């Protein structure tokens, strides 16, 4: 495995409702295993002395406190859905700590949605105490954040085109329901792949099942894979992991890996 100096922390590994789900009487929602208790999906990346996150979930504040993160150089957005953007107001402490606006990287549709939803952050004159945000438009072409090269991956979330990201020999894919073979080529020769799997076999209109995710994993053949964006109906963490192929694992909140 290459040593790119990239450290990854799984801040959350749940689907949009989290786990346990409010009012849901599934057995996994009553599990005592901490690995079955999941916040909404996001990861924290550290390389050199730079720190950034992919997506800013409704659980962002709790995730930052758990990870003891005290600096944030950028946020990359896969897409605009609430479970990936709704925690944005809670970046304010990073504005105070770093004494600057926090750069956001996303596609045009995603940034426009954020600017509409959090309009008070972008008004002039600026409301005192509102989050300081700096928007950067990206598309399905390589770009750099703090001199770190990032390769977007075009994936389909139902009918919605969204992004995954590759940094060095690590790639993060969430909310995928389809990946074109041309885009799959960008996932070849990975040390670590993170990919979503909502449940085992029952089809979903916009998310991979575990069965579909395993088909993608077989095609791109990474050295290791971690499953994320998991709903309770996938099953108990320890039981599902025993059923997985060699070098495929379920991610869990707080898991730290290197790539």
Short mmCIF file of C-alpha atoms in Angstrom, two decimals:
data_model
loop_
_atom_site.label_atom_id
_atom_site.label_comp_id
_atom_site.label_asym_id
_atom_site.label_seq_id
_atom_site.Cartn_x
_atom_site.Cartn_y
_atom_site.Cartn_z
CA UNK A 1 0.00 0.00 0.00
CA UNK A 2 1.30 3.42 -0.93
CA UNK A 3 2.09 5.94 1.76
CA UNK A 4 0.50 9.18 0.60
CA UNK A 5 0.12 10.49 4.13
CA UNK A 6 -3.68 10.61 3.81
CA UNK A 7 -5.59 9.94 7.03
CA UNK A 8 -9.32 9.26 6.88
CA UNK A 9 -11.83 9.38 9.74
CA UNK A 10 -15.40 8.24 9.21
CA UNK A 11 -17.47 10.96 10.87
CA UNK A 12 -20.75 9.25 10.02
CA UNK A 13 -21.75 6.13 8.11
CA UNK A 14 -25.57 6.19 8.11
CA UNK A 15 -28.09 6.83 5.40
CA UNK A 16 -30.23 9.97 5.48
CA UNK A 17 -32.29 9.00 8.55
CA UNK A 18 -29.34 8.02 10.75
CA UNK A 19 -29.34 4.92 12.91
CA UNK A 20 -31.31 4.34 15.07
CA UNK A 21 -34.19 5.87 13.11
CA UNK A 22 -36.82 7.89 14.94
CA UNK A 23 -39.81 5.66 15.72
CA UNK A 24 -38.41 2.70 13.76
CA UNK A 25 -38.72 -0.61 15.60
CA UNK A 26 -36.14 -2.55 13.59
CA UNK A 27 -33.91 -4.77 15.80
CA UNK A 28 -30.74 -2.94 14.69
CA UNK A 29 -32.21 0.27 16.11
CA UNK A 30 -32.14 -1.38 19.54
CA UNK A 31 -28.59 -2.71 19.22
CA UNK A 32 -26.19 -2.08 22.11
CA UNK A 33 -23.19 -2.28 19.78
CA UNK A 34 -21.74 1.24 19.24
CA UNK A 35 -20.92 0.25 15.64
CA UNK A 36 -24.67 0.02 14.93
CA UNK A 37 -25.22 3.64 16.04
CA UNK A 38 -24.54 5.80 13.01
CA UNK A 39 -24.59 9.53 12.30
CA UNK A 40 -25.21 10.81 8.78
CA UNK A 41 -22.43 10.07 6.28
CA UNK A 42 -19.33 12.24 6.07
CA UNK A 43 -15.56 11.80 6.26
CA UNK A 44 -12.67 13.85 7.59
CA UNK A 45 -9.47 13.89 5.56
CA UNK A 46 -6.02 14.97 6.74
CA UNK A 47 -3.00 15.30 4.48
CA UNK A 48 0.20 17.10 5.46
CA UNK A 49 -1.10 19.84 7.76
CA UNK A 50 -4.39 20.33 5.92
CA UNK A 51 -7.82 19.14 7.04
CA UNK A 52 -11.01 18.98 5.04
CA UNK A 53 -14.32 17.15 5.05
CA UNK A 54 -16.49 15.63 2.37
CA UNK A 55 -20.06 16.76 3.02
CA UNK A 56 -21.44 18.62 6.02
CA UNK A 57 -24.17 16.51 7.55
CA UNK A 58 -26.89 17.56 10.04
CA UNK A 59 -24.68 15.90 12.66
CA UNK A 60 -21.64 18.05 11.81
CA UNK A 61 -21.32 19.69 15.24
CA UNK A 62 -21.33 16.37 17.09
CA UNK A 63 -18.95 14.86 14.53
CA UNK A 64 -16.43 17.67 14.95
CA UNK A 65 -16.57 17.40 18.73
CA UNK A 66 -16.10 13.63 18.61
CA UNK A 67 -13.13 13.92 16.27
CA UNK A 68 -11.59 16.79 18.26
CA UNK A 69 -11.11 18.65 14.99
CA UNK A 70 -9.92 22.25 15.49
CA UNK A 71 -9.04 23.31 11.94
CA UNK A 72 -10.86 23.06 8.63
CA UNK A 73 -9.36 24.10 5.31
CA UNK A 74 -12.27 23.21 3.02
CA UNK A 75 -15.54 21.32 2.55
CA UNK A 76 -16.15 19.25 -0.58
CA UNK A 77 -19.77 18.55 -1.46
CA UNK A 78 -20.97 15.46 -3.28
CA UNK A 79 -24.43 17.02 -3.78
CA UNK A 80 -27.02 19.28 -2.21
CA UNK A 81 -29.35 16.93 -0.29
CA UNK A 82 -29.97 17.88 3.34
CA UNK A 83 -28.17 14.88 4.84
CA UNK A 84 -25.01 16.18 3.10
CA UNK A 85 -25.35 19.94 3.65
CA UNK A 86 -27.65 20.75 6.58
CA UNK A 87 -24.87 21.16 9.17
CA UNK A 88 -23.28 24.10 7.39
CA UNK A 89 -24.21 26.72 10.00
CA UNK A 90 -22.03 24.88 12.50
CA UNK A 91 -18.82 25.81 10.70
CA UNK A 92 -18.89 29.14 12.59
CA UNK A 93 -16.40 28.03 15.26
CA UNK A 94 -13.90 27.32 12.47
CA UNK A 95 -14.38 30.87 11.21
CA UNK A 96 -13.49 32.07 14.71
CA UNK A 97 -10.58 29.66 15.16
CA UNK A 98 -9.02 30.21 11.72
CA UNK A 99 -10.05 33.86 11.33
CA UNK A 100 -11.16 33.38 7.73
CA UNK A 101 -14.01 32.22 5.54
CA UNK A 102 -14.21 28.47 4.91
CA UNK A 103 -13.95 27.44 1.22
CA UNK A 104 -16.77 25.29 -0.17
CA UNK A 105 -16.28 23.21 -3.32
CA UNK A 106 -19.27 21.98 -5.28
CA UNK A 107 -21.00 21.85 -8.61
CA UNK A 108 -23.15 24.77 -9.82
CA UNK A 109 -26.46 23.19 -8.83
CA UNK A 110 -25.13 22.25 -5.39
CA UNK A 111 -23.70 25.68 -4.65
CA UNK A 112 -26.88 27.41 -5.83
CA UNK A 113 -28.92 25.20 -3.50
CA UNK A 114 -26.62 26.03 -0.57
CA UNK A 115 -26.79 29.77 -1.35
CA UNK A 116 -30.57 29.58 -1.39
CA UNK A 117 -30.93 27.46 1.74
CA UNK A 118 -28.36 29.48 3.70
CA UNK A 119 -29.11 32.82 2.08
CA UNK A 120 -28.32 34.78 5.26
CA UNK A 121 -24.66 33.74 4.87
CA UNK A 122 -24.41 35.51 1.53
CA UNK A 123 -26.43 38.70 2.07
CA UNK A 124 -24.86 42.14 1.94
CA UNK A 125 -24.45 43.76 4.33
CA UNK A 126 -23.50 40.55 6.06
CA UNK A 127 -25.40 39.58 9.18
CA UNK A 128 -22.98 39.66 12.14
CA UNK A 129 -22.07 36.16 13.28
CA UNK A 130 -23.29 34.39 10.12
CA UNK A 131 -20.96 31.67 8.81
CA UNK A 132 -18.14 32.92 6.61
CA UNK A 133 -18.25 30.97 3.35
CA UNK A 134 -16.19 31.16 0.17
CA UNK A 135 -17.67 29.27 -2.80
CA UNK A 136 -15.60 27.52 -5.46
CA UNK A 137 -17.25 26.04 -8.54
CA UNK A 138 -16.06 22.59 -9.64
CA UNK A 139 -17.19 20.10 -12.25
CA UNK A 140 -16.13 16.65 -13.36
CA UNK A 141 -12.52 17.72 -13.90
CA UNK A 142 -9.49 17.50 -11.62
CA UNK A 143 -8.94 20.41 -9.25
CA UNK A 144 -6.73 21.30 -6.29
CA UNK A 145 -7.48 22.17 -2.68
CA UNK A 146 -4.50 23.49 -0.72
CA UNK A 147 -2.16 21.98 -3.36
CA UNK A 148 -3.81 18.57 -2.97
CA UNK A 149 -4.98 17.10 -6.27
CA UNK A 150 -8.56 15.80 -6.37
CA UNK A 151 -10.20 13.78 -9.15
CA UNK A 152 -14.01 13.97 -9.24
CA UNK A 153 -15.99 10.86 -10.17
CA UNK A 154 -19.34 11.33 -11.90
CA UNK A 155 -21.96 9.09 -10.34
CA UNK A 156 -25.73 8.92 -10.64
CA UNK A 157 -27.98 9.21 -7.58
CA UNK A 158 -31.19 8.11 -9.29
CA UNK A 159 -31.64 10.76 -11.99
CA UNK A 160 -29.40 13.24 -10.16
CA UNK A 161 -25.77 13.56 -11.31
CA UNK A 162 -23.52 13.94 -8.26
CA UNK A 163 -19.82 13.58 -7.45
CA UNK A 164 -17.50 11.19 -5.72
CA UNK A 165 -13.85 12.09 -5.15
CA UNK A 166 -10.48 10.40 -5.59
CA UNK A 167 -7.41 11.64 -3.69
CA UNK A 168 -4.22 9.73 -4.44
CA UNK A 169 -5.14 6.03 -4.20
CA UNK A 170 -8.23 6.64 -2.06
CA UNK A 171 -11.76 7.22 -3.37
CA UNK A 172 -15.02 8.14 -1.65
CA UNK A 173 -18.35 7.29 -3.27
CA UNK A 174 -21.68 7.84 -1.53
CA UNK A 175 -25.32 7.85 -2.66
CA UNK A 176 -24.45 6.10 -5.92
CA UNK A 177 -27.11 4.15 -7.79
CA UNK A 178 -25.14 3.86 -11.04
CA UNK A 179 -21.58 4.51 -12.20
CA UNK A 180 -20.81 4.64 -15.91
CA UNK A 181 -18.01 2.31 -17.08
CA UNK A 182 -15.98 5.36 -18.18
CA UNK A 183 -16.12 6.71 -14.63
CA UNK A 184 -15.30 3.28 -13.19
CA UNK A 185 -11.93 3.55 -14.94
CA UNK A 186 -11.09 6.40 -12.54
CA UNK A 187 -11.47 3.93 -9.68
CA UNK A 188 -8.88 1.46 -10.89
CA UNK A 189 -5.66 0.81 -8.93
CA UNK A 190 -7.03 2.02 -5.60
CA UNK A 191 -5.63 1.16 -2.22
CA UNK A 192 -8.90 2.07 -0.49
CA UNK A 193 -12.42 2.51 -1.85
CA UNK A 194 -15.35 3.74 0.20
CA UNK A 195 -18.73 3.04 -1.38
CA UNK A 196 -22.38 3.12 -0.32
CA UNK A 197 -24.69 0.17 0.29
CA UNK A 198 -28.12 0.91 1.72
CA UNK A 199 -29.44 -2.63 2.23
CA UNK A 200 -28.78 -6.14 1.00
CA UNK A 201 -30.83 -7.03 -2.09
CA UNK A 202 -34.12 -5.10 -2.25
CA UNK A 203 -33.62 -2.56 -5.06
CA UNK A 204 -33.68 1.16 -4.31
CA UNK A 205 -34.41 3.88 -6.85
CA UNK A 206 -31.22 5.86 -6.18
CA UNK A 207 -28.85 3.85 -3.95
CA UNK A 208 -26.72 0.75 -4.39
CA UNK A 209 -27.75 -2.36 -2.56
CA UNK A 210 -24.93 -4.36 -0.98
CA UNK A 211 -25.19 -6.79 -3.87
CA UNK A 212 -24.73 -3.97 -6.42
CA UNK A 213 -21.88 -2.40 -4.47
CA UNK A 214 -20.06 -5.73 -4.39
CA UNK A 215 -20.40 -5.92 -8.19
CA UNK A 216 -18.69 -2.53 -8.51
CA UNK A 217 -15.98 -3.58 -6.06
CA UNK A 218 -15.30 -6.69 -8.12
CA UNK A 219 -14.96 -4.60 -11.29
CA UNK A 220 -12.50 -2.02 -9.91
CA UNK A 221 -10.69 -4.43 -7.55
CA UNK A 222 -9.35 -2.08 -4.83
CA UNK A 223 -7.01 -3.48 -2.20
CA UNK A 224 -9.54 -2.67 0.53
CA UNK A 225 -13.12 -1.45 0.54
CA UNK A 226 -15.27 0.08 3.27
CA UNK A 227 -19.06 0.22 3.00
CA UNK A 228 -20.86 3.41 4.13
CA UNK A 229 -24.26 5.17 3.92
CA UNK A 230 -25.82 2.18 5.69
CA UNK A 231 -29.44 1.84 6.82
CA UNK A 232 -30.49 -0.32 9.78
CA UNK A 233 -32.14 -2.84 7.44
CA UNK A 234 -28.72 -3.86 6.12
CA UNK A 235 -28.37 -5.75 9.39
CA UNK A 236 -26.22 -5.89 12.51
CA UNK A 237 -22.67 -4.66 11.90
CA UNK A 238 -20.89 -7.74 13.25
CA UNK A 239 -23.16 -10.20 11.45
CA UNK A 240 -22.99 -8.47 8.05
CA UNK A 241 -19.22 -8.07 8.19
CA UNK A 242 -18.81 -11.84 8.61
CA UNK A 243 -20.68 -12.33 5.32
CA UNK A 244 -18.48 -9.96 3.30
CA UNK A 245 -15.68 -10.99 0.91
CA UNK A 246 -12.07 -10.75 1.96
CA UNK A 247 -10.84 -7.15 2.21
CA UNK A 248 -14.38 -5.70 2.26
CA UNK A 249 -15.51 -4.19 5.57
CA UNK A 250 -18.37 -2.19 7.02
CA UNK A 251 -17.26 1.27 8.05
CA UNK A 252 -18.44 2.61 11.40
CA UNK A 253 -18.47 6.02 13.04
CA UNK A 254 -15.05 6.98 14.38
CA UNK A 255 -13.12 4.45 12.30
CA UNK A 256 -9.70 5.83 11.31
CA UNK A 257 -7.69 4.46 8.39
CA UNK A 258 -4.73 5.52 6.25
CA UNK A 259 -4.28 5.42 2.49
#
